[in-house]
Coordinates of C-alpha atoms in Angstrom, one line a residue:
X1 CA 110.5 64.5 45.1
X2 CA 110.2 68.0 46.1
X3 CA 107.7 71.3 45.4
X4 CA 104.4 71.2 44.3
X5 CA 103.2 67.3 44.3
X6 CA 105.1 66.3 47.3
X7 CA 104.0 64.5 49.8
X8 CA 105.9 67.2 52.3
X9 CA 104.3 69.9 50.3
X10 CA 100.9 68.8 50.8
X11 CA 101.8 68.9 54.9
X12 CA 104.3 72.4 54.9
X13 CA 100.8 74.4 55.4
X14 CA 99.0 71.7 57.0
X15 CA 98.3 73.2 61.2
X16 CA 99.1 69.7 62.7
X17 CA 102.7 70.3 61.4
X18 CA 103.2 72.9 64.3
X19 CA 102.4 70.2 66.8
X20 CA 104.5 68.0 64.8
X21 CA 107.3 70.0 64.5
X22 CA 107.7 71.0 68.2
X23 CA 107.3 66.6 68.8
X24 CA 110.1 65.9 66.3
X25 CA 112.7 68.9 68.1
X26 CA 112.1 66.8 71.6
X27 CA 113.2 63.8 70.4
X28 CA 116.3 65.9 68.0
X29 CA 117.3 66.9 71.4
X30 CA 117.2 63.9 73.3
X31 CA 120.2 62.7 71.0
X32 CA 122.8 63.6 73.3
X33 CA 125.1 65.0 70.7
X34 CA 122.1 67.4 69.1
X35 CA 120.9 68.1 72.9
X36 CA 124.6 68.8 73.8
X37 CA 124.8 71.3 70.1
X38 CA 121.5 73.0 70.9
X39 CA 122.4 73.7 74.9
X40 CA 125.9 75.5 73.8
X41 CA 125.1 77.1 70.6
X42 CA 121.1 77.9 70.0
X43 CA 119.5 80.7 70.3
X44 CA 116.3 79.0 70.6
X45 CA 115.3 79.6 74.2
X46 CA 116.0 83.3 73.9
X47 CA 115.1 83.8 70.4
X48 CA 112.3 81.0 69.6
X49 CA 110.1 82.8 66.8
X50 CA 113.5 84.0 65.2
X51 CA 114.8 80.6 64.9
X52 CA 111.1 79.3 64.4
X53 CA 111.2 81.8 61.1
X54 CA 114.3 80.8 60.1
X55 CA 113.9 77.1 60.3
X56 CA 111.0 77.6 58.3
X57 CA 112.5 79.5 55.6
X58 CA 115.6 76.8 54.9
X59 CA 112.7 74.0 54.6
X60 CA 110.9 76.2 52.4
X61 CA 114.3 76.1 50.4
X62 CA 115.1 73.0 50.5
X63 CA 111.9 71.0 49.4
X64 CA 111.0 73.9 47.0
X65 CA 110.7 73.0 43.2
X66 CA 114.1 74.9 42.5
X67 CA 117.3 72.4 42.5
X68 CA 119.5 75.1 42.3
X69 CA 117.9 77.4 45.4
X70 CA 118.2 73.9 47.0
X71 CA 122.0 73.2 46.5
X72 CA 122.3 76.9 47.5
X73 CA 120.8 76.6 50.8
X74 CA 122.0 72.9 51.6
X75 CA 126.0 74.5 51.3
X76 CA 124.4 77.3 53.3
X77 CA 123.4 74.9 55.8
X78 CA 126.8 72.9 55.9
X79 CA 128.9 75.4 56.6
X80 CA 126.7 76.6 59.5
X81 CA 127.0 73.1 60.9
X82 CA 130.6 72.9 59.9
X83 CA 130.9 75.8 62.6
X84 CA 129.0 73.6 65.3
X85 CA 131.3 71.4 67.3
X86 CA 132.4 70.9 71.0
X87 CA 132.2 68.4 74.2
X88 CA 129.1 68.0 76.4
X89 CA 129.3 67.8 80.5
X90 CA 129.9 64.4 80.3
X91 CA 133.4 65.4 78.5
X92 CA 131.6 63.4 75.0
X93 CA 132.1 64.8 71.8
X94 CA 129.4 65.8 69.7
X95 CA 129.9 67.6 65.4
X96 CA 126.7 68.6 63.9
X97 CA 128.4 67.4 60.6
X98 CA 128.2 63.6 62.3
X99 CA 126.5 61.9 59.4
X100 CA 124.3 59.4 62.3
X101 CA 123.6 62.9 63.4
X102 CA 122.2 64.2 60.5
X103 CA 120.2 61.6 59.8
X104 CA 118.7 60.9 63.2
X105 CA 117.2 64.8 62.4
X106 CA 115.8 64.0 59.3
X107 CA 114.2 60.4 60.8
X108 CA 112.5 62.6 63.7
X109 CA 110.5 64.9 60.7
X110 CA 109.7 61.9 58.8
X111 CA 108.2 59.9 61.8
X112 CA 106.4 62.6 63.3
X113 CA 105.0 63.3 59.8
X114 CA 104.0 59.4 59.8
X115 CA 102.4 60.0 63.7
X116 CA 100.9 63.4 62.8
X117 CA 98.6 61.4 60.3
X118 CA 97.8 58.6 62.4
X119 CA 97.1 61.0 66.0
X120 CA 94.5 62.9 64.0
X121 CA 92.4 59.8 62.6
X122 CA 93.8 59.7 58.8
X123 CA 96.9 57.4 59.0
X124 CA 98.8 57.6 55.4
X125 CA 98.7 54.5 53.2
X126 CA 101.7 52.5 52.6
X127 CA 101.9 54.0 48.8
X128 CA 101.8 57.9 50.6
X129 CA 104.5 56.6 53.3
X130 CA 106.4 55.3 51.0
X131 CA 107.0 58.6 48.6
X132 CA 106.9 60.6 52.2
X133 CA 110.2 58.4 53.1
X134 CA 111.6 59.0 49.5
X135 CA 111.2 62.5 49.9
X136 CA 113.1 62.7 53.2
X137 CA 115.9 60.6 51.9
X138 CA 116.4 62.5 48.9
X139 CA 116.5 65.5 51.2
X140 CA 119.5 64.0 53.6
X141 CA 121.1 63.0 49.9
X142 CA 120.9 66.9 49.1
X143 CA 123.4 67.9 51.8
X144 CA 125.7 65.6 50.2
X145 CA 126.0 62.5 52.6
X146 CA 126.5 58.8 51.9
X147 CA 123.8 57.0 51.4
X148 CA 123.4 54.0 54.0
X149 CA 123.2 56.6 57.3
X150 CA 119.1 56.3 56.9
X151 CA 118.3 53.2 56.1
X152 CA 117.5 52.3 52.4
X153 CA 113.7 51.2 53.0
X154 CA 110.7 51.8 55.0
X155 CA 110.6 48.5 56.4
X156 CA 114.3 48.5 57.9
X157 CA 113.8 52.5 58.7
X158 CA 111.1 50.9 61.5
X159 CA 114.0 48.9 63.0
X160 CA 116.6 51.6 63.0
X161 CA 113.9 54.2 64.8
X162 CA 113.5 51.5 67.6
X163 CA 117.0 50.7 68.3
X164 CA 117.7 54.5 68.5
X165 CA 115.1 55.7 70.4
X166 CA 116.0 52.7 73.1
X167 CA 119.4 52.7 72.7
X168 CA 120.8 56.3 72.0
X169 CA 118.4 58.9 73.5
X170 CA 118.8 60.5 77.0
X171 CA 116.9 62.9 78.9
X172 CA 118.9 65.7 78.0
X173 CA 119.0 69.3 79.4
X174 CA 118.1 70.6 75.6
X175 CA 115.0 68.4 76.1
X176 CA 113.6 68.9 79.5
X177 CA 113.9 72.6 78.3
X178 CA 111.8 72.4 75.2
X179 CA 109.1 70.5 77.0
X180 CA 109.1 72.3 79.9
X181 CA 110.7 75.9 80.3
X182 CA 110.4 77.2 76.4
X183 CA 106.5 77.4 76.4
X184 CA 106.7 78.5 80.3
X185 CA 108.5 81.3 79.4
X186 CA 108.0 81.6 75.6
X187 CA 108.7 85.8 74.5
X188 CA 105.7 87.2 72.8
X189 CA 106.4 87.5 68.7
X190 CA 107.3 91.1 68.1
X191 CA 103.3 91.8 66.7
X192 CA 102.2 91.2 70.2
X193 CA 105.0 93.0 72.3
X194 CA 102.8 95.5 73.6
X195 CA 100.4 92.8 75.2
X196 CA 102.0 91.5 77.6
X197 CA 99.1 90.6 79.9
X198 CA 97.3 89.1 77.2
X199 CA 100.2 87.4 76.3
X200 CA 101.3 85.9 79.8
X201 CA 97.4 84.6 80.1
X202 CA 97.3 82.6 77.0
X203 CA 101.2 81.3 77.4
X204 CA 100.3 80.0 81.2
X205 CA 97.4 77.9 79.4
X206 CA 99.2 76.9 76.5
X207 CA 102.5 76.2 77.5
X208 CA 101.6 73.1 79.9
X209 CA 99.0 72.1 77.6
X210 CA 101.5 71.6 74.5
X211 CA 103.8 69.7 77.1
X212 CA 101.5 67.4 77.8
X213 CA 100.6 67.0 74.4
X214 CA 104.3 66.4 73.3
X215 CA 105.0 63.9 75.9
X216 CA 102.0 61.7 75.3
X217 CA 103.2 61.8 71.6
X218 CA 106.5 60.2 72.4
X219 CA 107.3 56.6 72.1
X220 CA 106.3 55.0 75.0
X221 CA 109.5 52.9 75.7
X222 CA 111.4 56.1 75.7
X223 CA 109.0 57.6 77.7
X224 CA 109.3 55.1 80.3
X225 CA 112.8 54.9 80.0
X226 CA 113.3 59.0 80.7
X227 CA 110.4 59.2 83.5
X228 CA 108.4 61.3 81.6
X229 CA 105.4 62.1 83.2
X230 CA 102.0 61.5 81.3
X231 CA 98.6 63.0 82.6
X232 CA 95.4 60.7 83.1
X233 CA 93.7 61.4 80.1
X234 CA 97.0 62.9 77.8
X235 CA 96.6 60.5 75.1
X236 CA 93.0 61.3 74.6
X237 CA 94.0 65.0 74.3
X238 CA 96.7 64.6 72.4
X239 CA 94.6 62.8 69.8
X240 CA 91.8 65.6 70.2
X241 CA 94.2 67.9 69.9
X242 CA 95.7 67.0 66.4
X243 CA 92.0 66.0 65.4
X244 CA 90.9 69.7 66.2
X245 CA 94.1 71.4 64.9
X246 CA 93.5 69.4 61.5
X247 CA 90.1 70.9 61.0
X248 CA 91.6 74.8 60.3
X249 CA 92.9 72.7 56.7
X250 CA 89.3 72.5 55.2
X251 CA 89.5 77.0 56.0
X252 CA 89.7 78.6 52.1
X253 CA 92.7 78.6 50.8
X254 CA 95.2 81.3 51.7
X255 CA 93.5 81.5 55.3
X256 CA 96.7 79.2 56.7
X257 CA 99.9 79.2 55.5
X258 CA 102.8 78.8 57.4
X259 CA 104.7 81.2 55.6
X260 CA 102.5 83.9 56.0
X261 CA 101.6 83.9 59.7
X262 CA 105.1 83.4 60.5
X263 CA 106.0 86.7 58.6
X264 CA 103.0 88.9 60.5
X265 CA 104.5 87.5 63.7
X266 CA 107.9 88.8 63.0
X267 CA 106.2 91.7 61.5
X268 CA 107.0 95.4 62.6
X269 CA 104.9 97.6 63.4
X270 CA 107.0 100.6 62.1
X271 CA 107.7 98.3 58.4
X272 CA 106.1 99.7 54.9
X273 CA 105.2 96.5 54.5
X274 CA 101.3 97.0 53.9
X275 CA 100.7 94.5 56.6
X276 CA 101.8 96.4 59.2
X277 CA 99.1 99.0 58.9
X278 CA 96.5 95.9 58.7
X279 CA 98.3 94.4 62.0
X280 CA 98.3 98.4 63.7
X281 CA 94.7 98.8 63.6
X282 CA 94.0 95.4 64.5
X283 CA 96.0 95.7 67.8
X284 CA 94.7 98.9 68.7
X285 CA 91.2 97.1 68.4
X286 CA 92.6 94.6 70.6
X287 CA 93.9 97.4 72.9
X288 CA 90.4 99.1 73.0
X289 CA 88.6 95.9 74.0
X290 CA 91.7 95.2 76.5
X291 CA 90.8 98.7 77.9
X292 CA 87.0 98.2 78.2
X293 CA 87.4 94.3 80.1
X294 CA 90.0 96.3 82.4
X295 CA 86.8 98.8 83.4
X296 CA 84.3 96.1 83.5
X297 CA 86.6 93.7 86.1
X298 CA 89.6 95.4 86.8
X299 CA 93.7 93.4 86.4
X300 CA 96.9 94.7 87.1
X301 CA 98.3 97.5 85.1
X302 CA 100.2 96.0 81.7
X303 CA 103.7 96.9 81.8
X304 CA 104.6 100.2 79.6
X305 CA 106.6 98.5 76.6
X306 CA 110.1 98.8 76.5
X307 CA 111.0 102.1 74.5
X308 CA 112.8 102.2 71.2
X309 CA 113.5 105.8 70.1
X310 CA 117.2 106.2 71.6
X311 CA 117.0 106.1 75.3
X312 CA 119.7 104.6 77.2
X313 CA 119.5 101.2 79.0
X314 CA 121.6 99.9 81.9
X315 CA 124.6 97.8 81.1
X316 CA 123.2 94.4 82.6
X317 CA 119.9 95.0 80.4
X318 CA 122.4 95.0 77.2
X319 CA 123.8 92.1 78.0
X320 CA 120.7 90.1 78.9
X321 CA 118.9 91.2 76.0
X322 CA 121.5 91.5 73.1
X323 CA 124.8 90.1 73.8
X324 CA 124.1 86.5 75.8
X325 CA 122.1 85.4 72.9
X326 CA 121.7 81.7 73.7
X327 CA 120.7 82.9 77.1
X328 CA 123.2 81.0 79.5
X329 CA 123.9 83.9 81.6
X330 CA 127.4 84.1 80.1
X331 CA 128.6 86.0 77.2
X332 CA 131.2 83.7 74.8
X333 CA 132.1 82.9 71.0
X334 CA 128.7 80.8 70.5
X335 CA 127.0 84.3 71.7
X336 CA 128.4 86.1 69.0
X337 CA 128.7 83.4 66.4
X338 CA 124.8 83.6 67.2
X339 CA 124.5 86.8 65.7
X340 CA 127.0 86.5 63.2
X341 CA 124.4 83.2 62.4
X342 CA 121.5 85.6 62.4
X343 CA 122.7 88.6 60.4
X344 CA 124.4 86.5 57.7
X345 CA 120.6 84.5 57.2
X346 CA 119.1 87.6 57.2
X347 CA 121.2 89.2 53.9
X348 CA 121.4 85.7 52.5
X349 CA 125.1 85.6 52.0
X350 CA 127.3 83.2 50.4
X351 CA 130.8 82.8 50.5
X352 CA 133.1 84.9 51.1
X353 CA 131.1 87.4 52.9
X354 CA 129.8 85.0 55.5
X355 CA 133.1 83.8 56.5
X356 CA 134.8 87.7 56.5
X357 CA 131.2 88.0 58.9
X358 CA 132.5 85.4 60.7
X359 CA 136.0 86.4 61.0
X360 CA 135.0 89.9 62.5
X361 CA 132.9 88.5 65.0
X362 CA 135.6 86.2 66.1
X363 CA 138.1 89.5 66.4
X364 CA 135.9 91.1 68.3
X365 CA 135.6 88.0 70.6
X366 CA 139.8 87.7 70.6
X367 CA 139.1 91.7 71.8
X368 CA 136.8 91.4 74.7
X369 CA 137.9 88.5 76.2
X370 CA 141.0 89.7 77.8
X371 CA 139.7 93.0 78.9
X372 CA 136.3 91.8 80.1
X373 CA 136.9 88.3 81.6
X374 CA 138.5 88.9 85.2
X375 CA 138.6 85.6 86.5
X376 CA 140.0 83.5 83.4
X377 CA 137.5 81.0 83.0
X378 CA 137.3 81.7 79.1
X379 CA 133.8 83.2 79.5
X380 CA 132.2 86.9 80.1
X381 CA 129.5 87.0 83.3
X382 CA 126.9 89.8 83.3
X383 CA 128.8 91.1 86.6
X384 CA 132.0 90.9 85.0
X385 CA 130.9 92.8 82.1
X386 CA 128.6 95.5 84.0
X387 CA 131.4 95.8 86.6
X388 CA 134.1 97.0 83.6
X389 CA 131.4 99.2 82.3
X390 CA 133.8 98.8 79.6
X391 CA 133.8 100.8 76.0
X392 CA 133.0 98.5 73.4
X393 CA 134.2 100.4 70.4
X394 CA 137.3 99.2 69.8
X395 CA 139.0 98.2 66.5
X396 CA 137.8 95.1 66.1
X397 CA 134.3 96.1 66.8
X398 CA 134.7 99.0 64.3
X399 CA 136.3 96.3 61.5
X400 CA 133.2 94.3 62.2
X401 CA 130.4 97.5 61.5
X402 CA 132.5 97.7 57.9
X403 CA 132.6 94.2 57.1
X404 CA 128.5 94.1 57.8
X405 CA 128.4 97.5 56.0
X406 CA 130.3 95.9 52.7
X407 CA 127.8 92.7 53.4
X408 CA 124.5 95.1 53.2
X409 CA 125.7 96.7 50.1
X410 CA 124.8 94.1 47.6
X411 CA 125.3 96.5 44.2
X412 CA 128.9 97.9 45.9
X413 CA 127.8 101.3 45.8
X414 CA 129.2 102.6 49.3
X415 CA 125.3 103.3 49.7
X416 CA 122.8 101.1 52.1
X417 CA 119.3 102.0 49.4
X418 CA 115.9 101.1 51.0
X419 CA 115.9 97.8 49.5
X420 CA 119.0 96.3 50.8
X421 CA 117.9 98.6 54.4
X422 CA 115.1 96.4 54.4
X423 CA 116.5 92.9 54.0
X424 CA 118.8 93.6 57.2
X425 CA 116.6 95.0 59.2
X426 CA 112.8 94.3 57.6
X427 CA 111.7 97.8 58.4
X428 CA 111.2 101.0 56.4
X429 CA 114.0 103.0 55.4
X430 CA 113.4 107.1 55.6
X431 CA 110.1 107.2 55.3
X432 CA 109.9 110.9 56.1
X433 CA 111.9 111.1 53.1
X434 CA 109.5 109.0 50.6
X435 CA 110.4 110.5 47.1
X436 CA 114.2 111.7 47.5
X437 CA 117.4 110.5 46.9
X438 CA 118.3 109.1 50.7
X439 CA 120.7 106.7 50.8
X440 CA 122.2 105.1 54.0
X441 CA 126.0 106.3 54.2
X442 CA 129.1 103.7 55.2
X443 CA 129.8 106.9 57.9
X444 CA 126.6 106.7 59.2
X445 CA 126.1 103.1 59.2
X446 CA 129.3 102.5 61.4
X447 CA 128.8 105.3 63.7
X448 CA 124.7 103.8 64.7
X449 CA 126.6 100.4 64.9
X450 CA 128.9 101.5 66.8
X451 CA 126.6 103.8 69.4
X452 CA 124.0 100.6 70.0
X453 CA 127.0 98.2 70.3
X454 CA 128.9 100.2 72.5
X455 CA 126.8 103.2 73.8
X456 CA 124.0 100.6 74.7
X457 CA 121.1 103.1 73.1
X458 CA 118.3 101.4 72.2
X459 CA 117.8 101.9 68.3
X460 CA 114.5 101.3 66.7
X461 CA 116.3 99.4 63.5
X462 CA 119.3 97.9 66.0
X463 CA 117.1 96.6 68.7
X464 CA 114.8 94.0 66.8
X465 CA 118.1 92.7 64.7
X466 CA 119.6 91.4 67.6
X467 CA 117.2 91.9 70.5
X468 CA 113.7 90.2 69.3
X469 CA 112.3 86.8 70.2

């Protein structure tokens, strides 16, 4: 059922997946309890390729060969949804540990696996669909549900995906924003931050493109049903589009994997990894050939990128960029949940760390609420918080930079070494100092926490942990 043999396996590095993936999060989000989940606590809007990476990463888990780095991840993943429950505008509950829920997910991958094959001219055969379905059901078992939420076989599966999709889904806000904000405004990945221009060019081509795509995808009685529009001719592309897409599979082997090209597009430019240095001299080929179409038909001056070395930035930047990380405008627990979501994935932590990470994040909430939010309504504007102009470094703040300090320190050692540097913030550690015994101090680390936190410096490591797309 899982790792190498799978069906899923077979499609994790296949290129359609990406237009399957982004079809399969449309119709996750028009389930009005997942729409309701994503709109007050993800980070994907603000943060796509972070949670893109992520997402990634816990699939790569989960249908690995390794039961035990499977069970690991799947009570990684239900205590993160444990964490995920509220009421939508319409006052309707909605708990991301809802078993319905759940499966509804895990039915969207599935069929857009199943329409991914038939879209680009190779439909699978009853035999492949079958295991596919197995695969998928043995995944939902792995998180520990009852049996019975997804139905049992393929052939009653057909009937539950109908009466869903014509009974249960809205056009919800989550949705109307995947299809058509996210790509319209879609951050460049950290490897091409310093093109904007080039990057705004290809996103205004894209973005509507892949919208259109997407919506042509859908099924047609939910279509209808939402007034989705569909362009003359949509169908034709979309199916030219997952044709085309399909072709980069029959590139050598190596040349696309998902793994890898997510990786260089989270990649620094500042990281030992040997990448980097590949990825630097490519973009400054890119930046040379940038430089000579600018002389032959001149555009408008790129923007300077956004400094990193320790310059200050103005309160109302700070909050826009680090603290309202699901990008409503406000700042409130799911903000800073969201980070205590991202720095927790990114050291891997199991119990108890993640919950103390947790807990310190939700002190420092308890902290800032009554001193920042003037008008009581149980949320932080970017006015109210630029008009306090407020200190951040109080003691819950400073209990939270030793309780991440204590997480970082895997060995105990009251040391931060380049290793465990690197798994928080995927960078290099000292390198002026390659060769010497340099080790990250629990002094130093809280006083840099504290100064980007509450000084609002920019920081070279600080900024991409909880600033990048």
């Amino acid at each position: 059922m899982f790792g190498p043999g799978s069906q899923f396996h077979a499609f994790f590095d296949d290129p359609r997946w990406a237009l399957a993936i982004v079809r399969a999060t449309v119709l996750e989000a028009a389930h009005p309890q997942i729409g309701a989940a994503l709109i007050d606590n993800s980070t994907f809007v603000v943060h796509p390729w972070r949670r893109l990476r992520n997402t990634l990463v816990s699939l790569q888990r989960m249908f690995g060969p390794d039961a035990q780095v499977r069970q690991r991840e799947a009570a990684r993943l239900n205590r993160l949804h444990a964490r995920l429950n509220g009421t939508d505008a319409q006052d309707r509950p909605y708990d991301a540990m809802d078993p319905d829920v759940r499966a509804w997910v895990v039915a969207t991958l599935f069929e857009s696996a199943v329409t991914m094959c038939r879209l680009s001219g190779q439909p699978l055969e009853q035999a492949a669909m079958e295991q596919l379905y197995a695969e998928f059901q043995a995944f939902l078992a792995a998180f520990g549900d009852e049996a019975g939420h997804l139905p049992l076989s393929l052939h009653e599966f057909w009937t539950y995906y109908d009466r869903v999709v014509e009974e249960e889904l809205e056009n919800t806000e989550a949705m109307r924003i995947i299809l058509y904000k996210l790509f319209d405004h879609l951050p460049a990945p950290p490897l091409l931050n310093s093109l904007p221009t080039l990057w705004a060019a290809g996103r205004t081509v894209a973005g509507p493109l892949i919208g259109a795509i997407t919506v042509a995808s859908l099924p047609e009685p939910f279509r209808r049903r939402s007034g989705l529009p569909e362009l003359p001719g949509a169908q034709t592309l979309t199916q030219g589009a997952y044709l085309a897409v399909g072709l980069a599979r029959f590139l050598p082997d190596g040349w696309v994997r998902t793994d890898t090209i997510t990786d260089l597009l989270a990649l620094s430019l500042d990281s030992d990894d040997p990448r980097a240095r590949t990825a630097s001299a490519l973009r400054d080929k890119v930046d040379r050939a940038a430089a000579l179409l600018r002389l032959i038909a001149p555009l408008p001056p790129e923007p300077e990128p956004a400094a990193t070395g320790g310059g200050q930035r103005g309160a109302e930047e700070f909050f826009r960029e680090v603290l309202d990380q699901t990008g409503n405008g406000y700042l409130d627990w799911p903000d800073l949940a969201a980070m205590a979501r991202e720095l927790s994935s990114r050291l891997d932590l199991d119990e108890p760390l993640e919950t103390r990470l947790y807990s310190a994040f939700a002190d420092w909430w308890r902290e800032l609420q009554p001193a920042l939010d003037t008008d009581g309504d149980g949320r932080i504007s970017a006015h109210e918080y630029a008009a306090a102009v407020p200190s951040l470094a109080g003691p819950a703040l400073i209990k939270l930079a030793e309780v991440l300090f204590d997480a970082t320190d895997k060995d105990g050692n009251q040391t931060i070494d380049a290793d465990e540097y690197r798994a928080l913030f995927r960078t290099a550690f000292h390198r002026d100092t390659a060769g010497t015994e340099v080790a990250y101090t629990r002094s130093a680390f809280v006083k840099d926490f504290l100064s980007f936190m509450s000084g609002r410096r920019r920081s070279t490591p600080y900024d991409p942990l909880l600033a990048q797309a």
